[in-house]
XYZ file of C-alpha atoms in Angstrom:
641
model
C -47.387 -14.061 -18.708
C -46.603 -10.207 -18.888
C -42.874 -8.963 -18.960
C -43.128 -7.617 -15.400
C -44.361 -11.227 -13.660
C -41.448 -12.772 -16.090
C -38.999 -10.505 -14.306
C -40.015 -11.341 -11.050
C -40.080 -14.891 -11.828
C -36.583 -15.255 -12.849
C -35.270 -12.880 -9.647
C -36.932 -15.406 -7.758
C -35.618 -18.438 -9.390
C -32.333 -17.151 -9.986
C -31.663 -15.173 -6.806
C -28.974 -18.077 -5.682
C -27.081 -17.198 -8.431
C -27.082 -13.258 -7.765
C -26.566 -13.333 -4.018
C -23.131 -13.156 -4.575
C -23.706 -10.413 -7.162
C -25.809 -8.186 -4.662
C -22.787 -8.866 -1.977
C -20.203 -7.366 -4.612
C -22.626 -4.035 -5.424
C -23.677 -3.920 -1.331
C -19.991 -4.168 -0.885
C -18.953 -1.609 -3.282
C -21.238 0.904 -2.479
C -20.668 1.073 1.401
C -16.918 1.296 0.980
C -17.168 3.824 -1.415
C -19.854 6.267 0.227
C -17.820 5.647 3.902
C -14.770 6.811 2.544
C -16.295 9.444 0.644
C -18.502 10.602 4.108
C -14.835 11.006 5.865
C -14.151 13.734 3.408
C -17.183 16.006 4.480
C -16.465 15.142 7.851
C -16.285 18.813 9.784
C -13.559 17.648 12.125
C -11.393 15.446 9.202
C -12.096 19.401 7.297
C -10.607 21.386 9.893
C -7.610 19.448 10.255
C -6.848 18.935 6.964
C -7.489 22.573 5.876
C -3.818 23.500 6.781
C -2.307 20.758 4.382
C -3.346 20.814 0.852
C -1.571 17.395 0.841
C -4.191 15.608 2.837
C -7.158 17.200 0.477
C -5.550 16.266 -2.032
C -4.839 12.479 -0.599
C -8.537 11.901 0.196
C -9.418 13.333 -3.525
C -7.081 10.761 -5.429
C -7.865 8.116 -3.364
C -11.724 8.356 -3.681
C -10.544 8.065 -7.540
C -8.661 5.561 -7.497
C -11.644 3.741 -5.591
C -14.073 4.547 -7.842
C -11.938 2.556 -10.656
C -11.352 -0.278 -8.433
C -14.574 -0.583 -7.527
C -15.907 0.076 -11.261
C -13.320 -2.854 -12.571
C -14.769 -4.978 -10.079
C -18.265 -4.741 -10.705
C -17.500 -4.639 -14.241
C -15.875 -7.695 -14.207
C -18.218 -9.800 -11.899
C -21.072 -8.544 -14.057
C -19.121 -10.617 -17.189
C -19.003 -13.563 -14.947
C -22.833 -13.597 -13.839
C -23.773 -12.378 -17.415
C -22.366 -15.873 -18.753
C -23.690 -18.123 -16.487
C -26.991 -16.963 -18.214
C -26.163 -17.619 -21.398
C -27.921 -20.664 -22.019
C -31.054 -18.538 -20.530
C -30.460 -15.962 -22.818
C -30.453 -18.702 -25.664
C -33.731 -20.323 -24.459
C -35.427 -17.026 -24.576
C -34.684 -17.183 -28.084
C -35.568 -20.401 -28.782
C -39.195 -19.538 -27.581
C -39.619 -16.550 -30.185
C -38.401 -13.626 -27.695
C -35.839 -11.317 -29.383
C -32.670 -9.656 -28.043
C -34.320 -6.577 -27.604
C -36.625 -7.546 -25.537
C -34.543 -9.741 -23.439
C -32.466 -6.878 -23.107
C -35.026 -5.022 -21.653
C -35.927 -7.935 -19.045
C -32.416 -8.250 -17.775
C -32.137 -4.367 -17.716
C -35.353 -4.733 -15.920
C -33.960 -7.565 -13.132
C -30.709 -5.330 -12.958
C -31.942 -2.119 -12.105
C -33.920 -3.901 -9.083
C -31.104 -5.586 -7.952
C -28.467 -2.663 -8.208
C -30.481 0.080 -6.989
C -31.630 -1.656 -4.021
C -28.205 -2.824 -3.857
C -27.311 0.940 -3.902
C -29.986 2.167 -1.373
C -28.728 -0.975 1.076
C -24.793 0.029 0.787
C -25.830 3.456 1.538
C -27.060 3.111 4.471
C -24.341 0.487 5.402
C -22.197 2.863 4.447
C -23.618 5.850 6.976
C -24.210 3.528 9.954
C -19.882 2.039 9.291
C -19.058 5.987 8.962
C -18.539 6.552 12.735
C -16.671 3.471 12.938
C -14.043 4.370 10.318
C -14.141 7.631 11.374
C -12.994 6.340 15.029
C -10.119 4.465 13.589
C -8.966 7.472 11.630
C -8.905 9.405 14.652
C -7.019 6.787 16.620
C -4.470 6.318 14.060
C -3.735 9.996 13.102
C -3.785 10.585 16.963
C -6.270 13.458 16.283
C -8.408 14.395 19.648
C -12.280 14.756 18.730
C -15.090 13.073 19.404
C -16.750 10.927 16.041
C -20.252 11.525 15.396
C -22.546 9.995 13.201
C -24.203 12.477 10.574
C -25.770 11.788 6.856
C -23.414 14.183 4.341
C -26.002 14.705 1.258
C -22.964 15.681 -0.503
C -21.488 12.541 -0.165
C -24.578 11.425 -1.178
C -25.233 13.242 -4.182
C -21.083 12.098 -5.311
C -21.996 8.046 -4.784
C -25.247 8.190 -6.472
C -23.481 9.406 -10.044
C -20.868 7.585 -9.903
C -22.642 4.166 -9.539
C -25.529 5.043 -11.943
C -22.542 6.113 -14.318
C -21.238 2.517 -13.703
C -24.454 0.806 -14.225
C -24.648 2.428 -17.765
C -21.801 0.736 -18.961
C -22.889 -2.159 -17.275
C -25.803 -2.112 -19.103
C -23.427 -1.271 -22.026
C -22.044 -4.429 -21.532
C -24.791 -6.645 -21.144
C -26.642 -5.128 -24.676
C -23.173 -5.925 -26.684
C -22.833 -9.296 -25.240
C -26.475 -9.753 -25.850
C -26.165 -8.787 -29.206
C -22.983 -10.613 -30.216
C -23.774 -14.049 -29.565
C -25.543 -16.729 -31.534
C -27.841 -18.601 -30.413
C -25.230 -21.771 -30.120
C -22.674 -19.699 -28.784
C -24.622 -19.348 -25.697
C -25.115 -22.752 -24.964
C -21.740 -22.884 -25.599
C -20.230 -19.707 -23.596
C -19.490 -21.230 -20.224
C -17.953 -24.697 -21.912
C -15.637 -22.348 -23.611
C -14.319 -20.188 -21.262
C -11.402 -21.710 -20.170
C -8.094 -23.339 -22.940
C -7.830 -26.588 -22.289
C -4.296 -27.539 -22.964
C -3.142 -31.034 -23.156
C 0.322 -31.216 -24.024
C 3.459 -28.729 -22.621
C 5.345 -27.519 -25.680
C 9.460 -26.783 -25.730
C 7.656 -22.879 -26.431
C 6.022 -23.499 -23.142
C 8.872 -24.703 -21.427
C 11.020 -21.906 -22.973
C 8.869 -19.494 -21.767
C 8.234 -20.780 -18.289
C 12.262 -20.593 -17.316
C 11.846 -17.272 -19.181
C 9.698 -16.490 -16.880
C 11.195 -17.198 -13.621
C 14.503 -15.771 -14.976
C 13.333 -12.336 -15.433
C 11.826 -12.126 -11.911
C 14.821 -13.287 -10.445
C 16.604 -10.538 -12.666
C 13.898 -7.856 -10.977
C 14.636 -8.612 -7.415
C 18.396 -9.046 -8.062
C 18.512 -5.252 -9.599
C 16.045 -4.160 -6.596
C 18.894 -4.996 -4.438
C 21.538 -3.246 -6.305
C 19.137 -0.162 -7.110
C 20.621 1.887 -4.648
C 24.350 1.088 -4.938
C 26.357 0.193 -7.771
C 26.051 1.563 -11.569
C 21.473 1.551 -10.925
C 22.254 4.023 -8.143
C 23.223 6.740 -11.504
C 20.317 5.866 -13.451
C 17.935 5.161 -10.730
C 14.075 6.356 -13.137
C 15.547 4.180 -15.523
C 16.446 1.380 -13.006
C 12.884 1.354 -11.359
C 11.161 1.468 -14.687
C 12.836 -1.904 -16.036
C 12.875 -3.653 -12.413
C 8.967 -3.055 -13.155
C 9.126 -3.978 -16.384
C 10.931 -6.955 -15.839
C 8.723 -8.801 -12.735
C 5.529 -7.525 -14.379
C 6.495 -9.551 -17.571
C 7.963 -12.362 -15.668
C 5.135 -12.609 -13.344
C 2.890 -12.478 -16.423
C 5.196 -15.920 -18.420
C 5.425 -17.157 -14.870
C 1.393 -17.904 -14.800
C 1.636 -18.383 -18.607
C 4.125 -20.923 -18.710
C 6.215 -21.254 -15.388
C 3.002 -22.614 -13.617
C 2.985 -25.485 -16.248
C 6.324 -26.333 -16.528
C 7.063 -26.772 -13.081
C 3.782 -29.037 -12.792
C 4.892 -31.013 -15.483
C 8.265 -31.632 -14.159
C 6.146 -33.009 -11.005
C 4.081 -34.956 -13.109
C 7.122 -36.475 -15.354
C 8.661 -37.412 -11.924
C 5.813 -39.581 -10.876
C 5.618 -41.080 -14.373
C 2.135 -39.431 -14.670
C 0.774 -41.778 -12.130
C -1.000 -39.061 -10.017
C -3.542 -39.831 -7.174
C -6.864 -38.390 -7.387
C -5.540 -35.561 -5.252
C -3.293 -34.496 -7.548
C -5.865 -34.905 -10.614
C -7.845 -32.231 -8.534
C -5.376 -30.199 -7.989
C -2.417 -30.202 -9.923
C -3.736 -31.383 -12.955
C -6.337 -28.743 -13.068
C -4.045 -25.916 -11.934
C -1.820 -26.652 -15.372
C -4.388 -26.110 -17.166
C -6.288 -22.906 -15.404
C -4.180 -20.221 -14.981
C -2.527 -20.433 -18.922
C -5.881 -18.832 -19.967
C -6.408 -16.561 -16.462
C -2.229 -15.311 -17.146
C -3.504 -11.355 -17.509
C -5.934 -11.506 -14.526
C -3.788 -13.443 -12.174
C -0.619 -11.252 -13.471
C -3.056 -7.679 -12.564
C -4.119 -9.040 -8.874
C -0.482 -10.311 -8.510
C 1.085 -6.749 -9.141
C -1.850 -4.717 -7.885
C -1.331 -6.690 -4.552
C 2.429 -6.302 -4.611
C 1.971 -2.585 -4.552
C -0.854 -2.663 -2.310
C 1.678 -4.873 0.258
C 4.531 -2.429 -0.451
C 2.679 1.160 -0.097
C 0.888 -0.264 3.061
C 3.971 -1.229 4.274
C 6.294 2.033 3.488
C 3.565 4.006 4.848
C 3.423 2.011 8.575
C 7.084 2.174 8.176
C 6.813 6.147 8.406
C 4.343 5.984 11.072
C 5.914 3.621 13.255
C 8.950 5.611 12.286
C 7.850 8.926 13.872
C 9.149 8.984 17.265
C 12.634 8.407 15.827
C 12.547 11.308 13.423
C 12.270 14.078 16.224
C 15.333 13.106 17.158
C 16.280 15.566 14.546
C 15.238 18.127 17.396
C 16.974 17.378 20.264
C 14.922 20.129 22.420
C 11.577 20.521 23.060
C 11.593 23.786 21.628
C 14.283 25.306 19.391
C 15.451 28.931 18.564
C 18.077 30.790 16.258
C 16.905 33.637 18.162
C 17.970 34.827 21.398
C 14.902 37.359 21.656
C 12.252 35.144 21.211
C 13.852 32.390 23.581
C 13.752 34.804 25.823
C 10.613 35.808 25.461
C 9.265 32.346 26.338
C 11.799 31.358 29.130
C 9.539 34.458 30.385
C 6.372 33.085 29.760
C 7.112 29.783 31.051
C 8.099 31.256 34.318
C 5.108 33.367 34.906
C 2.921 30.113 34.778
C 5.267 28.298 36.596
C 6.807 25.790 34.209
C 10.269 24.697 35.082
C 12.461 24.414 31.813
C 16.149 24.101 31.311
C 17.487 25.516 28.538
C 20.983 24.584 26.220
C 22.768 27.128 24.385
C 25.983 25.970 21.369
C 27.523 28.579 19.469
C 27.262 26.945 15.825
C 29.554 27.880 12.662
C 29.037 27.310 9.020
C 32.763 26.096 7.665
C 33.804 24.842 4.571
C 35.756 20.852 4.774
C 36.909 18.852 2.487
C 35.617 15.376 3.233
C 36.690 13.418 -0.262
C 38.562 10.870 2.242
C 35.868 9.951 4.642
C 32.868 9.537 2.060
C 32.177 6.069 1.232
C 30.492 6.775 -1.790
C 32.408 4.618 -4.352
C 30.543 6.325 -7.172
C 30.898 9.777 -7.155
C 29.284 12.185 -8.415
C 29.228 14.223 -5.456
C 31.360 17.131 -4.573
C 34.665 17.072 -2.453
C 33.935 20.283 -0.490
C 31.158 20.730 1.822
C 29.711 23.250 4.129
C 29.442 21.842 7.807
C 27.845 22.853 10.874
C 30.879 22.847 13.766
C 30.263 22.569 17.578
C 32.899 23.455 20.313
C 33.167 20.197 22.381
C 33.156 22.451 25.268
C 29.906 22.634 25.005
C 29.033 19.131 24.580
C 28.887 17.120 27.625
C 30.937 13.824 27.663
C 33.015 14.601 24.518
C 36.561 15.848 24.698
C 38.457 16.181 21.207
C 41.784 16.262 20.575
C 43.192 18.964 18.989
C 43.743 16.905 15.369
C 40.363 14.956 15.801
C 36.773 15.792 14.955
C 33.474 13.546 16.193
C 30.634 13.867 14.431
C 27.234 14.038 15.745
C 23.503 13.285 14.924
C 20.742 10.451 13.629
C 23.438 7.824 10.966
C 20.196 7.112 9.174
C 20.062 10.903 8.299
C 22.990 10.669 6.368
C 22.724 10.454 2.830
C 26.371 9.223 1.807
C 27.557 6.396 4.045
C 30.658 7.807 5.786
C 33.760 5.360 6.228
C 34.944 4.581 10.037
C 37.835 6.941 9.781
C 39.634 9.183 7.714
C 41.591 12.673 7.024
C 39.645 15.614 6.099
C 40.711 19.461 5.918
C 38.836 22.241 7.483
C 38.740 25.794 5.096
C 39.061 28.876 6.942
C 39.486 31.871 5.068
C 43.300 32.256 6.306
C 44.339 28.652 6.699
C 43.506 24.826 6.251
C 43.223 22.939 9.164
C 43.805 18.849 8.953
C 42.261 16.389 10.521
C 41.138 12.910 11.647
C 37.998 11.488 11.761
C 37.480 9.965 15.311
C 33.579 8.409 15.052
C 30.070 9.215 14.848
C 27.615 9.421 18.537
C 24.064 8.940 17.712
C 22.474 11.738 19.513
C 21.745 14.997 18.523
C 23.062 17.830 19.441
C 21.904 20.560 17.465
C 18.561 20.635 15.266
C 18.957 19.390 11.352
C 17.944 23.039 10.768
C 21.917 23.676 11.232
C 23.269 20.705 9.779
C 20.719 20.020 6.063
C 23.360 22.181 3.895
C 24.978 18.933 2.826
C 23.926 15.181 2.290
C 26.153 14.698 5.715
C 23.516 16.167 7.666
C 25.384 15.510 11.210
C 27.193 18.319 13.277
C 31.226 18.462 13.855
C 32.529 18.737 17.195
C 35.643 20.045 17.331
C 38.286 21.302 19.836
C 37.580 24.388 21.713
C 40.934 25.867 20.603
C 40.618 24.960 17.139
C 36.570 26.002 17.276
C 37.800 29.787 18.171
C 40.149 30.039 15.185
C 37.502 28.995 13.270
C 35.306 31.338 14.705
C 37.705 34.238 14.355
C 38.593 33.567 10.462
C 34.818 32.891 9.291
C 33.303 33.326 5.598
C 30.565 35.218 6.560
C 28.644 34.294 3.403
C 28.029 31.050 4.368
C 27.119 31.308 7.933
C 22.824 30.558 9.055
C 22.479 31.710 12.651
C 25.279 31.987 15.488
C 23.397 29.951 18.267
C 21.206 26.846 18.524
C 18.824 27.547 21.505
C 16.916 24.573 23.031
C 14.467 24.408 25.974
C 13.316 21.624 27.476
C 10.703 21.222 29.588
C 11.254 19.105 33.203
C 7.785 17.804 33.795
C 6.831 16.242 30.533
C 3.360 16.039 31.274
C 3.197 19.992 30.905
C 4.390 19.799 27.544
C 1.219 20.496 26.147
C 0.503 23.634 27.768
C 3.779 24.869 26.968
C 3.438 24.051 23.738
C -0.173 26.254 23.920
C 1.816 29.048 25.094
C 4.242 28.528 22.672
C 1.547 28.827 19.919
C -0.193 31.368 21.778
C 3.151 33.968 21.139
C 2.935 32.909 17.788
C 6.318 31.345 17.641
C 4.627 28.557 15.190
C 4.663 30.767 12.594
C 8.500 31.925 12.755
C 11.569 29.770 12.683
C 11.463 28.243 15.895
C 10.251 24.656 16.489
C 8.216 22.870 18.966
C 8.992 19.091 18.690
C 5.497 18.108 20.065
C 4.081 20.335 16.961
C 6.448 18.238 14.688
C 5.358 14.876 15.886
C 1.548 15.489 16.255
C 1.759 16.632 12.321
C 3.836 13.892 10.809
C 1.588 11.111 12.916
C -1.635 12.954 11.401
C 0.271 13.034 7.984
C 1.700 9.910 8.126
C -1.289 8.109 9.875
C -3.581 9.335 7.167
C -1.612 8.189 3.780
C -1.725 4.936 6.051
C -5.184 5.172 6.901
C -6.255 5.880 3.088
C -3.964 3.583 1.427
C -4.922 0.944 4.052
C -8.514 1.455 3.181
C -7.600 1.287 -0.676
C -5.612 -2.174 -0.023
C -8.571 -3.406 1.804
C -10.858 -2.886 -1.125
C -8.116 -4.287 -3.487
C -7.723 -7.219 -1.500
C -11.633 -8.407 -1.119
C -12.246 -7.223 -4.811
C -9.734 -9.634 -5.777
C -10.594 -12.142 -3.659
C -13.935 -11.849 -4.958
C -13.007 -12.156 -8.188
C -10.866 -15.331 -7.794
C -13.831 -16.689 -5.590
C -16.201 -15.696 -8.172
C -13.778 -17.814 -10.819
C -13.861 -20.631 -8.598
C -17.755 -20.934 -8.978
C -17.665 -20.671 -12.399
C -14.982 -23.075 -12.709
C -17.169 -25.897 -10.335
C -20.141 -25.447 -12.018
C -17.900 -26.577 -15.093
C -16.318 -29.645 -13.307
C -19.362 -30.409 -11.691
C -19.757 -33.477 -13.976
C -16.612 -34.880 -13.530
C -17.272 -34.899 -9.847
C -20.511 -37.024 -11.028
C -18.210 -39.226 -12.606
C -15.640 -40.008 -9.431
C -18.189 -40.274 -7.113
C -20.312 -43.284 -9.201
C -16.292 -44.324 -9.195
C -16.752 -45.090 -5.758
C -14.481 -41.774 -4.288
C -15.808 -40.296 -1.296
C -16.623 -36.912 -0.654
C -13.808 -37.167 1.825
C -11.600 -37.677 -0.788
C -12.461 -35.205 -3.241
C -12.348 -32.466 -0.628
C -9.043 -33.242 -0.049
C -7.996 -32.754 -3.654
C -10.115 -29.463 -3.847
C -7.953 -28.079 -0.296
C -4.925 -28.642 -2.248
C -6.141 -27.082 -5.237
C -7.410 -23.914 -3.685
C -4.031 -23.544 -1.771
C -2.275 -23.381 -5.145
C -5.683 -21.144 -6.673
C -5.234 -18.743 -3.907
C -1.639 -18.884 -2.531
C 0.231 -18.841 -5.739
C -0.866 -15.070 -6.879
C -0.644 -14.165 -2.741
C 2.787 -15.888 -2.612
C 4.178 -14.249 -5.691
C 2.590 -10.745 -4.070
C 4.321 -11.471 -0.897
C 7.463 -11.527 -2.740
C 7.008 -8.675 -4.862
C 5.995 -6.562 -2.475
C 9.447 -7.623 -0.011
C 11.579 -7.023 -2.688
C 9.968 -3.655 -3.743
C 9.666 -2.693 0.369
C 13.440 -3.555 0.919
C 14.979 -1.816 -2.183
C 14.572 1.495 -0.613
C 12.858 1.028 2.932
C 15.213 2.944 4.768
C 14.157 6.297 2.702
C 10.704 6.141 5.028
C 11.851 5.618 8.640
C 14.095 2.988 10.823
C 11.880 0.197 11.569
C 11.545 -2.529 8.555
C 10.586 -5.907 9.932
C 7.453 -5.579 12.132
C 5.872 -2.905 10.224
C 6.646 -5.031 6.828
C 5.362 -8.891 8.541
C 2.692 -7.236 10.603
C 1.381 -5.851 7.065
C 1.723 -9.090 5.094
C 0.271 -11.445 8.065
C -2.789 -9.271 8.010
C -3.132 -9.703 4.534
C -2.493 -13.163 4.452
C -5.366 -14.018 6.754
C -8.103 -12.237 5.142
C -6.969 -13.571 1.713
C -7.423 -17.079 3.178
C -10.767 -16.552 4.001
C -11.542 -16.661 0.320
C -9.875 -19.424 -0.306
C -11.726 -20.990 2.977
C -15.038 -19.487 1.085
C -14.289 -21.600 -2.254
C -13.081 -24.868 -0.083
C -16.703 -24.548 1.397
C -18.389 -24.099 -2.383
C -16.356 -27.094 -3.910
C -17.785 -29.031 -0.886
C -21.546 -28.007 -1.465
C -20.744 -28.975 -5.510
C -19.365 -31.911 -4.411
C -22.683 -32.802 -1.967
C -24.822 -32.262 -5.031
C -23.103 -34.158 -7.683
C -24.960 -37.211 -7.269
């Protein structure tokens, strides 16, 4: 037999073993050239020419793919590699030598991947217009998808896998060379520490464990109030430091511990349920501690960024509140140069004008900022509540006005503060806050208030007559608003048309079609890169669980010439995959809730059904993994008599 019908030979008898193998590189490849077609997309070009941001979004996240992917295939390449080992040792027996078995699994790989590659391609192109679709729904961006073949995306997948099956190869020719030939018979019995007995070190470092998480989510609460709020890089760095090494003891020894005390309570009488699942568990993830620590953190942050970022989008409506108009000017000129061009084609508008001054105040009484740090005196924007509908302000009283989740120092219910005019200082109490806003945040982002004054009109023209003229922006806010909202977007052509985009004037609709298409594309791409975490992962787990049955397979033998039913195994295998595959998603669920609540309210208003929707959709398509490995253990089970 020549070395090309051997190869063929042993794809054919061993192609049940590399099915899932092919499904990882299929996988891999398809995400990867989809994602990397979107970039050389001509419509996703010419709306991301404008903002070097979303250029240079799609370029770091096609990196941060390609190491994803290249850890993945890496890794289930180790796993498939020893599950040949006692192959690789009978090939020796019979005279061949590692060379040359090098060369026939080199031989069998290149098939496989590079049809694997060719098939993922062309997955790849025909899923293009279908992610391109849901890129355009969720950035809100008006175009029609096509389906076109980008040769450059082309010739950027074809390196970068042929790169990655060199050190595949790499890989393959050190194990190859390493082992013995009775360390390959003895690879796959060896792959897992068996440990029998829980030490007081194990113990130790299993409340250790938990301890320091706990101490990570407590500090996440405090991070942004309290002493953490003054060191906050050195407050995120040990909150990191802290769950990553707890979550790492916690799989080490935690895991253990707590199945021991469960074990000690039933006076280790367990039920063959709890042999298959708990027993097994106690012993498992001790030696898979780094792996299950790396998908535990990895999903974390793919849970929180996913979340933050639908947080922003969902958050979008609310944050053109900021511009209470449709369209805003500082200038009178160019306001009236569009009330002008809105009336020759006949679109009714209605337009507010508020004289706005700059003035000094000291507001050291009515911050509730209990740590200081920031400065007494500020520079406010101040409103006559003449013209402010519904408000009416005492002489000795001022309102504030504008977004409370704009403010960056939480303000206190009341309070005296003392207006500087350049002849006198004028006291005063604080009456409240009103949510809307008056004025755009282009008058009021001098100060980490951010919200407008309204004051008395009396008091409002001695202010106006003893001004500091060094501190003032522009004397009027202009806003126009257009009646019939469904014209909005021809005004807001015309209003683009006069070039008024490029000045200081805003159009809200321009505001809110950019931040969705911002925000809805660092969703879209770290969605896509949480995706491919999350079946990577949960291919690699899966991929651990077959391994791990093949080893048990004779204990299974064993129960079933006891006289347990397949019934009953199964049972014990459930219960032992919802610990496999719900501990590391459990402790990511947490993680990632913690992290997401520290500091949510930086990225929009909404925190609950962006944050559940996120982690319910995860959820379910991590459980079809562990619904994959149920299914395994059952075919296992089925053949172990």
């Amino acid at each position: 037999m020549n070395i090309n019908q051997l190869i063929f030979r042993n794809l054919k008898k061993n192609i049940k073993n590399y099915y899932l193998y092919v499904f990882a590189l299929i996988f891999s490849v398809t995400l990867y050239f989809a994602f990397v077609t979107l970039q050389y997309d001509p419509v996703i070009i010419k709306e991301t020419a404008s903002s070097s941001k979303g250029v240079a979004g799609f370029k770091a996240a096609s990196v941060l793919l390609v190491a994803i992917v290249a850890v993945f295939l890496l890794y289930a390449n180790i796993l498939f590699i020893k599950r040949r080992s006692k192959e690789i040792g009978l090939f020796q027996l019979i005279g061949m030598t590692k060379n040359k078995i090098f060369r026939l699994l080199s031989a069998e790989n290149a098939i496989l991947y590079f049809s694997s590659l060719a098939i993922g391609i062309f997955i790849g192109f025909s899923a293009s217009k279908f992610i391109i679709m849901i890129l355009f729904k969720i950035t809100g961006i008006n175009a029609i998808a096509t389906l076109h073949f980008s040769t450059k995306a082309l010739f950027q997948t074809v390196p970068v896998f042929v790169v990655i099956y060199l050190f595949i190869m790499l890989m393959n020719y050190l194990f190859i060379k390493k082992q013995t030939i009775l360390s390959l018979f003895r690879v796959l019995s060896s792959t897992e520490v068996k440990i029998k007995k829980l030490s007081k070190r194990d113990a130790f470092i299993g409340v250790l464990g938990i301890a320091l998480i706990i101490i990570g989510y407590y500090v996440s609460t405090e991070m942004f109030s309290g002493k953490f709020a003054k060191e906050l890089a050195s407050t995120m760095l040990f909150i990191l430091g802290s769950v990553i090494i707890g979550t790492y003891l916690f799989y080490k020894g935690s895991v253990s511990f707590i199945f021991h005390l469960i074990r000690k309570k039933k006076n280790g009488y367990l039920n063959i349920n709890e042999v298959l699942s708990l027993s097994s568990i106690m012993f498992r993830m001790k030696s898979n501690a780094l792996l299950l620590t790396v998908i535990t953190t990895v999903s974390a942050l793919a849970i929180g960024f996913l979340s933050l970022s639908y947080i922003s989008y969902c958050s979008v409506d609310n944050s053109v509140q900021d511009y209470p108009a449709d369209f805003t000017f500082k200038n009178v000129k160019d306001a009236n140069e569009l009330k002008t061009s809105f009336k020759k084609k006949q679109i009714a508008f209605s337009e507010t004008k508020i004289n706005v001054l700059q003035v000094e105040a000291n507001v050291k009484d009515i911050l509730d900022n209990q740590d200081g740090g920031n400065s007494d005196t500020m520079v406010l924007a101040v409103v006559s509540d003449k013209d402010v509908k519904g408000v009416d302000v005492s002489s000795d009283e001022t309102v504030f006005s504008g977004p409370s989740n704009d403010v960056d120092i939480p303000l206190k219910e009341g309070g005296k503060m003392k207006w500087k005019t350049q002849n006198k200082t004028i006291s005063q109490t604080l009456k409240g806050l009103q949510e809307e806003s008056i004025i755009s945040i282009d008058f009021t982002a001098l100060n980490d208030i951010k919200l407008a004054a309204i004051v008395d009109d009396t008091v409002f023209h001695h202010m106006k007559q003893h001004l500091n003229p060094d501190i003032q922006i522009k004397p009027y806010y202009i806003g126009i608003d257009i009646q019939d909202q469904k014209e909005i977007q021809k005004a807001n052509h015309i209003f683009k048309q006069l070039g008024f985009h490029k000045t200081d004037a805003i159009s809200r609709y321009e505001i809110n079609k950019f931040a969705k298409q911002y925000f809805g594309m660092l969703m879209f791409i770290v969605g896509f890169l949480g995706l491919t975490f999350l079946i990577t992962s949960g291919c690699i787990l899966y991929f651990k669980q077959m391994d791990e049955s093949e080893d048990e397979k004779p204990n299974y033998t064993i129960l079933r010439k006891l006289g347990f039913s397949q019934r009953d195994l199964l049972r014990g295998i459930q219960a032992k995959q919802l610990f496999n595959f719900g501990i590391p998603l459990g402790i990511g669920l947490l993680h990632g809730y913690f992290a997401v609540k520290s500091g949510w309210f930086y990225f929009g208003t909404e925190l609950w059904t962006p944050m559940f929707i996120v982690m319910g959709l995860y959820t379910a398509l991590y459980s079809i993994f562990g619904l994959l490995s149920v299914l395994y253990y059952k075919k296992v089970i089925q053949d172990a008599l």
